Amino acid sequence: MKIKLQHFNELDGVRAIAALMVMFFHFFKEFTATDKLLVLIQKVAIFGQTGVSLFFVLSGFLITRILINTKSTPNFFYNFYLRRTVRIFPLYYLFLIIYFFVVPALEHTQIVPFNEQIYFWVYLQNIGMTFNWNLSGPNHYWSLAVEEHFYMIWPLLVYYLSKKGIKIAIFGIIIMALITRILLINNGYGVFYFTFARVDELALGALLAIWEINERLKSENSKKFLLLALTALVPTILLWTVTGGKGLDIIQITKFILLALCYLGLIGWLITVNETNIIKKSLKHKWLSYTGKISYGLYVYHPLCFMLIKRHLQPDNILLYFVLCFVSAFILASMSYYLFESKFLHFKKYFEYNTSKQTV
């Protein structure tokens, strides 16, 4: 019998919001604003970079609930890693080919030396960015490396540990991340990129999956999740405003865990709140659901779209520039999903979690 978990449609909308937040941040950070309205928009857009934290918490939750519910099935590791492979690797490596070889060929520019791009091919770009190695490539790929490192190790822990052991591991990871940020506090952006400095956000998402197994994601707990989100939101906004989102002081140690708690509370609230709630219903809108479906492509392609439009079209009107950037990203991500990614997703049916087979 095929294992089928409950699908939370509202989380497709959350995934869409996370992608749009990052896109807004990357678009508006390029401007030196003088207009008062644009200055205000930029101040709001800076919070868009926290969309990565939202991705991390959401991924930690979704992946862990899959792992916990399928760990007793035959060929558990085989199925999990191959399902991840057909979802992540094709687009990941296609974009690297486009970035490192196709674009330079079309623009008649020099190809990045292989010794500078190799880190991106083996998911070590965030490590290189942390310690200032000699590398060059799509910088936004750092977060994909963090998630891939998590996917490599976390299934092993979930498989071999009891539910109590998983909880202990989660809190151990949170403590490890805090210590890592203390050690890297003088390393500038190292706090931002390093796997061990950000993995607590994924771990908190995993904790939410444990709560689901323990049947704590019930409607009677929705107010508790909302309170958690709001309680974490206030100091998060204050710290983010004070540090400009990239401060190099001791505040960096607590900023990411506060963000994760805020988004954990938000996701927990969305799952448990009444179906008639207007926010929950809005997140299930067809457009947001579609955006969530292509969000991986949006995240991967949008910096290249923004760069090429700026370089070759150079629109003077910021509204026109915005429309061109976002429309091109949506078109490219949509084409990629239906013409390329979906061809590989088709293979997932060969790696189903099935309880009817005999364990080998």
CSV table of N, CA and C in Angstrom, one decimal, residues 243-309:
chain,number,residue,atom,x,y,z
A,243,THR,N,20.1,46.2,12.9
A,243,THR,CA,21.3,45.7,12.2
A,243,THR,C,21.3,45.8,10.7
A,244,GLY,N,20.1,46.3,10.2
A,244,GLY,CA,20.0,46.4,8.7
A,244,GLY,C,20.0,45.0,8.0
A,245,GLY,N,19.7,44.0,8.8
A,245,GLY,CA,19.6,42.7,8.3
A,245,GLY,C,21.0,42.0,8.0
A,246,LYS,N,22.0,42.7,8.3
A,246,LYS,CA,23.4,42.1,8.1
A,246,LYS,C,24.4,42.6,9.1
A,247,GLY,N,24.0,42.9,10.3
A,247,GLY,CA,24.9,43.4,11.3
A,247,GLY,C,26.0,42.4,11.6
A,248,LEU,N,27.1,42.9,12.1
A,248,LEU,CA,28.2,42.0,12.3
A,248,LEU,C,28.5,41.9,13.8
A,249,ASP,N,27.5,42.2,14.7
A,249,ASP,CA,27.7,42.1,16.1
A,249,ASP,C,27.1,40.9,16.7
A,250,ILE,N,27.0,40.9,18.0
A,250,ILE,CA,26.5,39.8,18.8
A,250,ILE,C,25.1,39.4,18.5
A,251,ILE,N,24.3,40.4,17.9
A,251,ILE,CA,22.9,40.2,17.6
A,251,ILE,C,22.8,39.1,16.6
A,252,GLN,N,23.8,38.9,15.7
A,252,GLN,CA,23.8,37.8,14.7
A,252,GLN,C,23.5,36.4,15.4
A,253,ILE,N,23.9,36.3,16.6
A,253,ILE,CA,23.8,35.0,17.2
A,253,ILE,C,22.3,34.6,17.4
A,254,THR,N,21.5,35.5,17.7
A,254,THR,CA,20.1,35.2,18.1
A,254,THR,C,19.1,35.5,16.9
A,255,LYS,N,19.6,36.2,15.9
A,255,LYS,CA,18.6,36.7,14.9
A,255,LYS,C,18.0,35.6,14.1
A,256,PHE,N,18.7,34.6,13.8
A,256,PHE,CA,18.2,33.5,12.9
A,256,PHE,C,17.3,32.6,13.7
A,257,ILE,N,17.6,32.3,15.0
A,257,ILE,CA,16.7,31.5,15.7
A,257,ILE,C,15.4,32.2,16.0
A,258,LEU,N,15.4,33.5,16.2
A,258,LEU,CA,14.2,34.2,16.3
A,258,LEU,C,13.3,34.2,15.1
A,259,LEU,N,14.0,34.3,13.9
A,259,LEU,CA,13.3,34.2,12.6
A,259,LEU,C,12.6,32.8,12.5
A,260,ALA,N,13.4,31.8,12.8
A,260,ALA,CA,12.9,30.5,12.7
A,260,ALA,C,11.7,30.2,13.6
A,261,LEU,N,11.8,30.7,14.9
A,261,LEU,CA,10.6,30.6,15.8
A,261,LEU,C,9.4,31.3,15.3
A,262,CYS,N,9.6,32.5,14.7
A,262,CYS,CA,8.5,33.3,14.1
A,262,CYS,C,7.8,32.5,13.0
A,263,TYR,N,8.6,31.9,12.1
A,263,TYR,CA,8.1,31.2,11.0
A,263,TYR,C,7.5,29.8,11.4
A,264,LEU,N,8.1,29.2,12.4
A,264,LEU,CA,7.5,28.0,13.0
A,264,LEU,C,6.1,28.2,13.5
A,265,GLY,N,6.0,29.3,14.3
A,265,GLY,CA,4.7,29.7,14.8
A,265,GLY,C,3.7,30.0,13.7
A,266,LEU,N,4.2,30.7,12.6
A,266,LEU,CA,3.3,31.0,11.5
A,266,LEU,C,2.8,29.8,10.8
A,267,ILE,N,3.7,28.8,10.5
A,267,ILE,CA,3.3,27.6,9.8
A,267,ILE,C,2.4,26.8,10.7
A,268,GLY,N,2.7,26.7,12.0
A,268,GLY,CA,1.9,25.9,12.9
A,268,GLY,C,0.5,26.5,13.0
A,269,TRP,N,0.4,27.9,13.0
A,269,TRP,CA,-0.9,28.5,13.1
A,269,TRP,C,-1.7,28.3,11.8
A,270,LEU,N,-1.0,28.4,10.6
A,270,LEU,CA,-1.7,28.2,9.4
A,270,LEU,C,-2.3,26.8,9.3
A,271,ILE,N,-1.6,25.8,9.8
A,271,ILE,CA,-2.1,24.4,9.7
A,271,ILE,C,-3.3,24.2,10.6
A,272,THR,N,-3.2,24.9,11.8
A,272,THR,CA,-4.2,24.6,12.8
A,272,THR,C,-5.4,25.5,12.8
A,273,VAL,N,-5.3,26.7,12.2
A,273,VAL,CA,-6.4,27.7,12.3
A,273,VAL,C,-7.6,27.2,11.5
A,274,ASN,N,-8.7,27.7,11.8
A,274,ASN,CA,-10.0,27.3,11.1
A,274,ASN,C,-9.9,27.5,9.6
A,275,GLU,N,-10.5,26.6,8.8
A,275,GLU,CA,-10.4,26.6,7.4
A,275,GLU,C,-11.1,27.9,6.8
A,276,THR,N,-11.9,28.5,7.6
A,276,THR,CA,-12.6,29.7,7.1
A,276,THR,C,-11.7,31.0,7.3
A,277,ASN,N,-10.6,30.9,7.9
A,277,ASN,CA,-9.7,32.0,8.1
A,277,ASN,C,-9.3,32.6,6.8
A,278,ILE,N,-9.4,33.9,6.6
A,278,ILE,CA,-9.2,34.6,5.4
A,278,ILE,C,-7.8,34.5,4.9
A,279,ILE,N,-6.8,34.5,5.8
A,279,ILE,CA,-5.4,34.3,5.4
A,279,ILE,C,-5.2,32.9,4.9
A,280,LYS,N,-5.7,31.9,5.6
A,280,LYS,CA,-5.5,30.5,5.1
A,280,LYS,C,-6.2,30.3,3.8
A,281,LYS,N,-7.4,30.9,3.6
A,281,LYS,CA,-8.1,30.7,2.3
A,281,LYS,C,-7.3,31.4,1.2
A,282,SER,N,-6.7,32.6,1.5
A,282,SER,CA,-6.0,33.3,0.5
A,282,SER,C,-4.7,32.6,0.0
A,283,LEU,N,-4.1,31.9,1.0
A,283,LEU,CA,-2.9,31.1,0.6
A,283,LEU,C,-3.2,29.9,-0.3
A,284,LYS,N,-4.5,29.6,-0.3
A,284,LYS,CA,-4.9,28.4,-1.2
A,284,LYS,C,-5.3,28.9,-2.6
A,285,HIS,N,-5.2,30.2,-2.8
A,285,HIS,CA,-5.6,30.8,-4.1
A,285,HIS,C,-4.8,30.1,-5.2
A,286,LYS,N,-5.4,29.9,-6.4
A,286,LYS,CA,-4.8,29.2,-7.5
A,286,LYS,C,-3.5,29.8,-7.9
A,287,TRP,N,-3.4,31.2,-7.9
A,287,TRP,CA,-2.2,31.8,-8.4
A,287,TRP,C,-1.0,31.5,-7.4
A,288,LEU,N,-1.3,31.6,-6.1
A,288,LEU,CA,-0.3,31.3,-5.1
A,288,LEU,C,0.1,29.8,-5.2
A,289,SER,N,-0.9,28.9,-5.4
A,289,SER,CA,-0.6,27.5,-5.5
A,289,SER,C,0.3,27.2,-6.7
A,290,TYR,N,0.0,27.9,-7.8
A,290,TYR,CA,0.9,27.7,-9.0
A,290,TYR,C,2.3,28.3,-8.7
A,291,THR,N,2.3,29.4,-8.1
A,291,THR,CA,3.7,30.0,-7.8
A,291,THR,C,4.4,29.1,-6.9
A,292,GLY,N,3.8,28.5,-5.9
A,292,GLY,CA,4.4,27.5,-5.0
A,292,GLY,C,5.0,26.3,-5.8
A,293,LYS,N,4.2,25.9,-6.8
A,293,LYS,CA,4.6,24.8,-7.6
A,293,LYS,C,5.9,25.1,-8.4
A,294,ILE,N,6.1,26.3,-8.9
A,294,ILE,CA,7.3,26.6,-9.7
A,294,ILE,C,8.3,27.4,-8.8
A,295,SER,N,8.1,27.4,-7.5
A,295,SER,CA,9.0,28.3,-6.7
A,295,SER,C,10.4,27.9,-6.7
A,296,TYR,N,10.8,26.6,-6.9
A,296,TYR,CA,12.2,26.2,-7.0
A,296,TYR,C,12.8,26.9,-8.2
A,297,GLY,N,12.1,26.8,-9.4
A,297,GLY,CA,12.6,27.5,-10.6
A,297,GLY,C,12.7,29.0,-10.4
A,298,LEU,N,11.7,29.6,-9.7
A,298,LEU,CA,11.7,31.0,-9.5
A,298,LEU,C,13.0,31.4,-8.7
A,299,TYR,N,13.3,30.6,-7.7
A,299,TYR,CA,14.4,30.9,-6.9
A,299,TYR,C,15.7,30.7,-7.7
A,300,VAL,N,15.8,29.7,-8.5
A,300,VAL,CA,17.0,29.4,-9.2
A,300,VAL,C,17.2,30.4,-10.3
A,301,TYR,N,16.2,30.8,-11.1
A,301,TYR,CA,16.4,31.6,-12.3
A,301,TYR,C,16.3,33.1,-12.1
A,302,HIS,N,15.7,33.5,-11.0
A,302,HIS,CA,15.4,35.0,-11.0
A,302,HIS,C,16.6,35.9,-11.0
A,303,PRO,N,17.7,35.5,-10.3
A,303,PRO,CA,18.9,36.5,-10.4
A,303,PRO,C,19.4,36.6,-11.8
A,304,LEU,N,19.4,35.5,-12.6
A,304,LEU,CA,19.9,35.6,-13.9
A,304,LEU,C,19.0,36.5,-14.8
A,305,CYS,N,17.7,36.3,-14.6
A,305,CYS,CA,16.7,37.2,-15.3
A,305,CYS,C,16.9,38.6,-15.0
A,306,PHE,N,17.1,38.9,-13.7
A,306,PHE,CA,17.3,40.3,-13.3
A,306,PHE,C,18.6,40.9,-13.9
A,307,MET,N,19.6,40.1,-13.9
A,307,MET,CA,20.9,40.5,-14.4
A,307,MET,C,20.9,40.8,-15.9
A,308,LEU,N,20.3,39.9,-16.7
A,308,LEU,CA,20.3,40.0,-18.1
A,308,LEU,C,19.4,41.2,-18.6
A,309,ILE,N,18.3,41.4,-17.9
A,309,ILE,CA,17.5,42.5,-18.3
A,309,ILE,C,18.1,43.8,-17.9
